[in-house]
Short mmCIF file of the C-alpha atoms (twelve columns), coordinates in Angstrom:
data_MODEL
# 
_entry.id   MODEL 
# 
loop_
_atom_site.group_PDB 
_atom_site.id 
_atom_site.type_symbol 
_atom_site.label_atom_id 
_atom_site.label_alt_id 
_atom_site.label_comp_id 
_atom_site.label_asym_id 
_atom_site.label_seq_id 
_atom_site.Cartn_x 
_atom_site.Cartn_y 
_atom_site.Cartn_z 
_atom_site.pdbx_PDB_model_num 
ATOM 1   C CA . VAL A 1   101.480 -52.345 -72.083 1 
ATOM 2   C CA . GLN A 2   104.236 -50.606 -70.135 1 
ATOM 3   C CA . LEU A 3   104.918 -46.955 -70.840 1 
ATOM 4   C CA . GLN A 4   108.139 -45.006 -70.473 1 
ATOM 5   C CA . ALA A 5   107.931 -41.220 -70.630 1 
ATOM 6   C CA . SER A 6   110.948 -39.024 -71.182 1 
ATOM 7   C CA . GLY A 7   112.047 -35.671 -72.532 1 
ATOM 8   C CA . GLY A 8   111.127 -33.228 -69.800 1 
ATOM 9   C CA . GLY A 9   113.404 -30.472 -68.621 1 
ATOM 10  C CA . LEU A 10  113.855 -26.805 -67.853 1 
ATOM 11  C CA . VAL A 11  113.267 -24.329 -70.648 1 
ATOM 12  C CA . GLN A 12  112.694 -20.608 -70.947 1 
ATOM 13  C CA . ALA A 13  109.351 -19.212 -72.009 1 
ATOM 14  C CA . GLY A 14  109.011 -19.412 -75.760 1 
ATOM 15  C CA . GLY A 15  111.213 -22.489 -75.946 1 
ATOM 16  C CA . SER A 16  110.432 -26.016 -77.060 1 
ATOM 17  C CA . LEU A 17  110.591 -29.534 -75.709 1 
ATOM 18  C CA . ARG A 18  109.661 -32.910 -77.144 1 
ATOM 19  C CA . LEU A 19  108.291 -35.566 -74.848 1 
ATOM 20  C CA . SER A 20  108.402 -39.238 -75.770 1 
ATOM 21  C CA . CYS A 21  106.218 -42.108 -74.603 1 
ATOM 22  C CA . ALA A 22  107.591 -45.505 -75.547 1 
ATOM 23  C CA . ALA A 23  105.632 -48.730 -75.251 1 
ATOM 24  C CA . SER A 24  107.055 -52.048 -74.192 1 
ATOM 25  C CA . GLY A 25  105.403 -55.380 -73.692 1 
ATOM 26  C CA . ARG A 26  103.147 -54.941 -76.685 1 
ATOM 27  C CA . THR A 27  102.349 -52.469 -79.397 1 
ATOM 28  C CA . PHE A 28  99.857  -49.633 -79.268 1 
ATOM 29  C CA . ASN A 29  97.604  -51.260 -81.875 1 
ATOM 30  C CA . GLY A 30  94.023  -50.395 -81.091 1 
ATOM 31  C CA . TYR A 31  94.992  -47.977 -78.351 1 
ATOM 32  C CA . THR A 32  94.437  -44.329 -77.710 1 
ATOM 33  C CA . VAL A 33  97.496  -42.661 -76.243 1 
ATOM 34  C CA . ALA A 34  97.252  -39.400 -74.363 1 
ATOM 35  C CA . TRP A 35  99.331  -36.928 -72.432 1 
ATOM 36  C CA . PHE A 36  98.094  -35.503 -69.162 1 
ATOM 37  C CA . ARG A 37  99.774  -33.035 -66.864 1 
ATOM 38  C CA . GLN A 38  99.541  -32.126 -63.236 1 
ATOM 39  C CA . ALA A 39  100.793 -28.905 -61.707 1 
ATOM 40  C CA . PRO A 40  101.325 -28.580 -57.935 1 
ATOM 41  C CA . GLY A 41  98.026  -28.237 -56.136 1 
ATOM 42  C CA . LYS A 42  95.996  -28.827 -59.286 1 
ATOM 43  C CA . GLU A 43  94.029  -31.664 -60.795 1 
ATOM 44  C CA . ARG A 44  95.555  -33.815 -63.487 1 
ATOM 45  C CA . GLU A 45  94.373  -32.493 -66.844 1 
ATOM 46  C CA . PHE A 46  94.231  -33.757 -70.388 1 
ATOM 47  C CA . VAL A 47  96.704  -32.169 -72.785 1 
ATOM 48  C CA . ALA A 48  96.622  -34.141 -76.028 1 
ATOM 49  C CA . GLY A 49  95.654  -37.521 -77.410 1 
ATOM 50  C CA . ILE A 50  96.024  -39.589 -80.548 1 
ATOM 51  C CA . ARG A 51  94.344  -42.669 -81.920 1 
ATOM 52  C CA . TRP A 52  97.126  -45.153 -82.678 1 
ATOM 53  C CA . ASN A 53  95.906  -45.577 -86.250 1 
ATOM 54  C CA . GLY A 54  96.637  -41.881 -86.644 1 
ATOM 55  C CA . SER A 55  93.096  -41.058 -87.628 1 
ATOM 56  C CA . HIS A 56  92.491  -38.368 -85.026 1 
ATOM 57  C CA . THR A 57  94.320  -36.077 -82.667 1 
ATOM 58  C CA . TYR A 58  92.863  -34.097 -79.809 1 
ATOM 59  C CA . PHE A 59  94.126  -31.131 -77.823 1 
ATOM 60  C CA . LYS A 60  93.340  -29.037 -74.807 1 
ATOM 61  C CA . ASP A 61  92.252  -25.637 -76.078 1 
ATOM 62  C CA . SER A 62  95.105  -23.764 -74.432 1 
ATOM 63  C CA . VAL A 63  97.765  -25.795 -76.266 1 
ATOM 64  C CA . LYS A 64  96.217  -25.811 -79.736 1 
ATOM 65  C CA . GLY A 65  98.588  -24.309 -82.247 1 
ATOM 66  C CA . ARG A 66  101.560 -24.793 -79.905 1 
ATOM 67  C CA . PHE A 67  101.613 -28.547 -79.232 1 
ATOM 68  C CA . THR A 68  101.478 -31.398 -81.703 1 
ATOM 69  C CA . ILE A 69  101.130 -35.112 -81.042 1 
ATOM 70  C CA . SER A 70  102.415 -37.804 -83.355 1 
ATOM 71  C CA . ARG A 71  103.393 -41.439 -83.344 1 
ATOM 72  C CA . ASP A 72  106.157 -43.572 -84.765 1 
ATOM 73  C CA . VAL A 73  104.743 -46.997 -85.427 1 
ATOM 74  C CA . ALA A 74  108.089 -48.720 -85.874 1 
ATOM 75  C CA . ARG A 75  109.442 -47.304 -82.600 1 
ATOM 76  C CA . ARG A 76  106.144 -47.805 -80.761 1 
ATOM 77  C CA . THR A 77  106.492 -44.281 -79.497 1 
ATOM 78  C CA . VAL A 78  104.195 -41.287 -79.178 1 
ATOM 79  C CA . TYR A 79  105.671 -37.813 -79.198 1 
ATOM 80  C CA . LEU A 80  104.390 -34.557 -77.779 1 
ATOM 81  C CA . GLN A 81  106.120 -31.638 -79.443 1 
ATOM 82  C CA . MET A 82  105.679 -28.538 -77.327 1 
ATOM 83  C CA . ASN A 83  106.515 -25.170 -78.850 1 
ATOM 84  C CA . ASP A 84  106.161 -21.625 -77.555 1 
ATOM 85  C CA . LEU A 85  106.092 -22.930 -74.012 1 
ATOM 86  C CA . LYS A 86  104.622 -20.732 -71.298 1 
ATOM 87  C CA . PRO A 87  105.169 -20.743 -67.538 1 
ATOM 88  C CA . GLU A 88  101.634 -22.086 -67.128 1 
ATOM 89  C CA . ASP A 89  102.710 -25.226 -68.991 1 
ATOM 90  C CA . THR A 90  104.897 -26.121 -66.009 1 
ATOM 91  C CA . ALA A 91  103.779 -29.480 -64.659 1 
ATOM 92  C CA . VAL A 92  104.600 -33.146 -64.428 1 
ATOM 93  C CA . TYR A 93  103.575 -34.701 -67.725 1 
ATOM 94  C CA . TYR A 94  102.271 -38.260 -67.890 1 
ATOM 95  C CA . CYS A 95  101.526 -40.466 -70.858 1 
ATOM 96  C CA . ALA A 96  98.626  -42.873 -70.697 1 
ATOM 97  C CA . ALA A 97  97.116  -45.500 -72.951 1 
ATOM 98  C CA . SER A 98  93.949  -47.483 -73.195 1 
ATOM 99  C CA . SER A 99  92.246  -49.710 -75.735 1 
ATOM 100 C CA . ARG A 100 88.810  -48.771 -74.446 1 
ATOM 101 C CA . VAL A 101 88.664  -45.010 -74.765 1 
ATOM 102 C CA . ILE A 102 85.661  -43.500 -76.479 1 
ATOM 103 C CA . LEU A 103 85.386  -39.930 -77.665 1 
ATOM 104 C CA . SER A 104 83.242  -38.743 -74.778 1 
ATOM 105 C CA . THR A 105 85.737  -39.973 -72.185 1 
ATOM 106 C CA . LEU A 106 88.988  -39.335 -73.998 1 
ATOM 107 C CA . ARG A 107 89.861  -36.360 -71.798 1 
ATOM 108 C CA . VAL A 108 89.133  -38.180 -68.544 1 
ATOM 109 C CA . SER A 109 92.134  -39.632 -66.761 1 
ATOM 110 C CA . SER A 110 90.189  -42.542 -65.277 1 
ATOM 111 C CA . SER A 111 89.542  -43.801 -68.819 1 
ATOM 112 C CA . TYR A 112 93.174  -44.905 -69.055 1 
ATOM 113 C CA . ASN A 113 94.534  -48.020 -67.397 1 
ATOM 114 C CA . ASN A 114 98.155  -47.801 -68.462 1 
ATOM 115 C CA . TRP A 115 100.333 -44.969 -67.210 1 
ATOM 116 C CA . GLY A 116 103.944 -44.047 -67.549 1 
ATOM 117 C CA . GLN A 117 105.976 -42.358 -64.875 1 
ATOM 118 C CA . GLY A 118 105.841 -38.594 -65.005 1 
ATOM 119 C CA . THR A 119 108.407 -36.313 -66.561 1 
ATOM 120 C CA . GLN A 120 108.870 -32.809 -65.194 1 
ATOM 121 C CA . VAL A 121 108.496 -29.832 -67.499 1 
ATOM 122 C CA . THR A 122 109.488 -26.477 -66.045 1 
ATOM 123 C CA . VAL A 123 109.104 -23.270 -68.009 1 
ATOM 124 C CA . SER A 124 110.802 -20.200 -66.603 1 
ATOM 125 C CA . SER A 125 109.572 -16.705 -67.332 1 
# 
């Protein structure tokens, strides 16, 4: 499955952005789709994930209550709605997908074998 991420940009603290991750080549059936981010000089970190059947969503603690993740089956797209953005949310955001993710490895980037290109999110203070 090929992934196309979009929706990044520059926003002031407290603002919102919605990132999109669209699949091509096949659907997301049976996949877990996640968003990771990487700030300069830092490790890539898990932000949020969703089982494609919609049964479960998962979040990094620091984004709970501010970010939501959802999917549009017909559009084969996963969305990351980011509200109340903070300067520490500044990073390149990547979407990733895998059909072989289990709960214990869901937050580990090496669990995913399909990656989209990154989209830059910059939050100014």
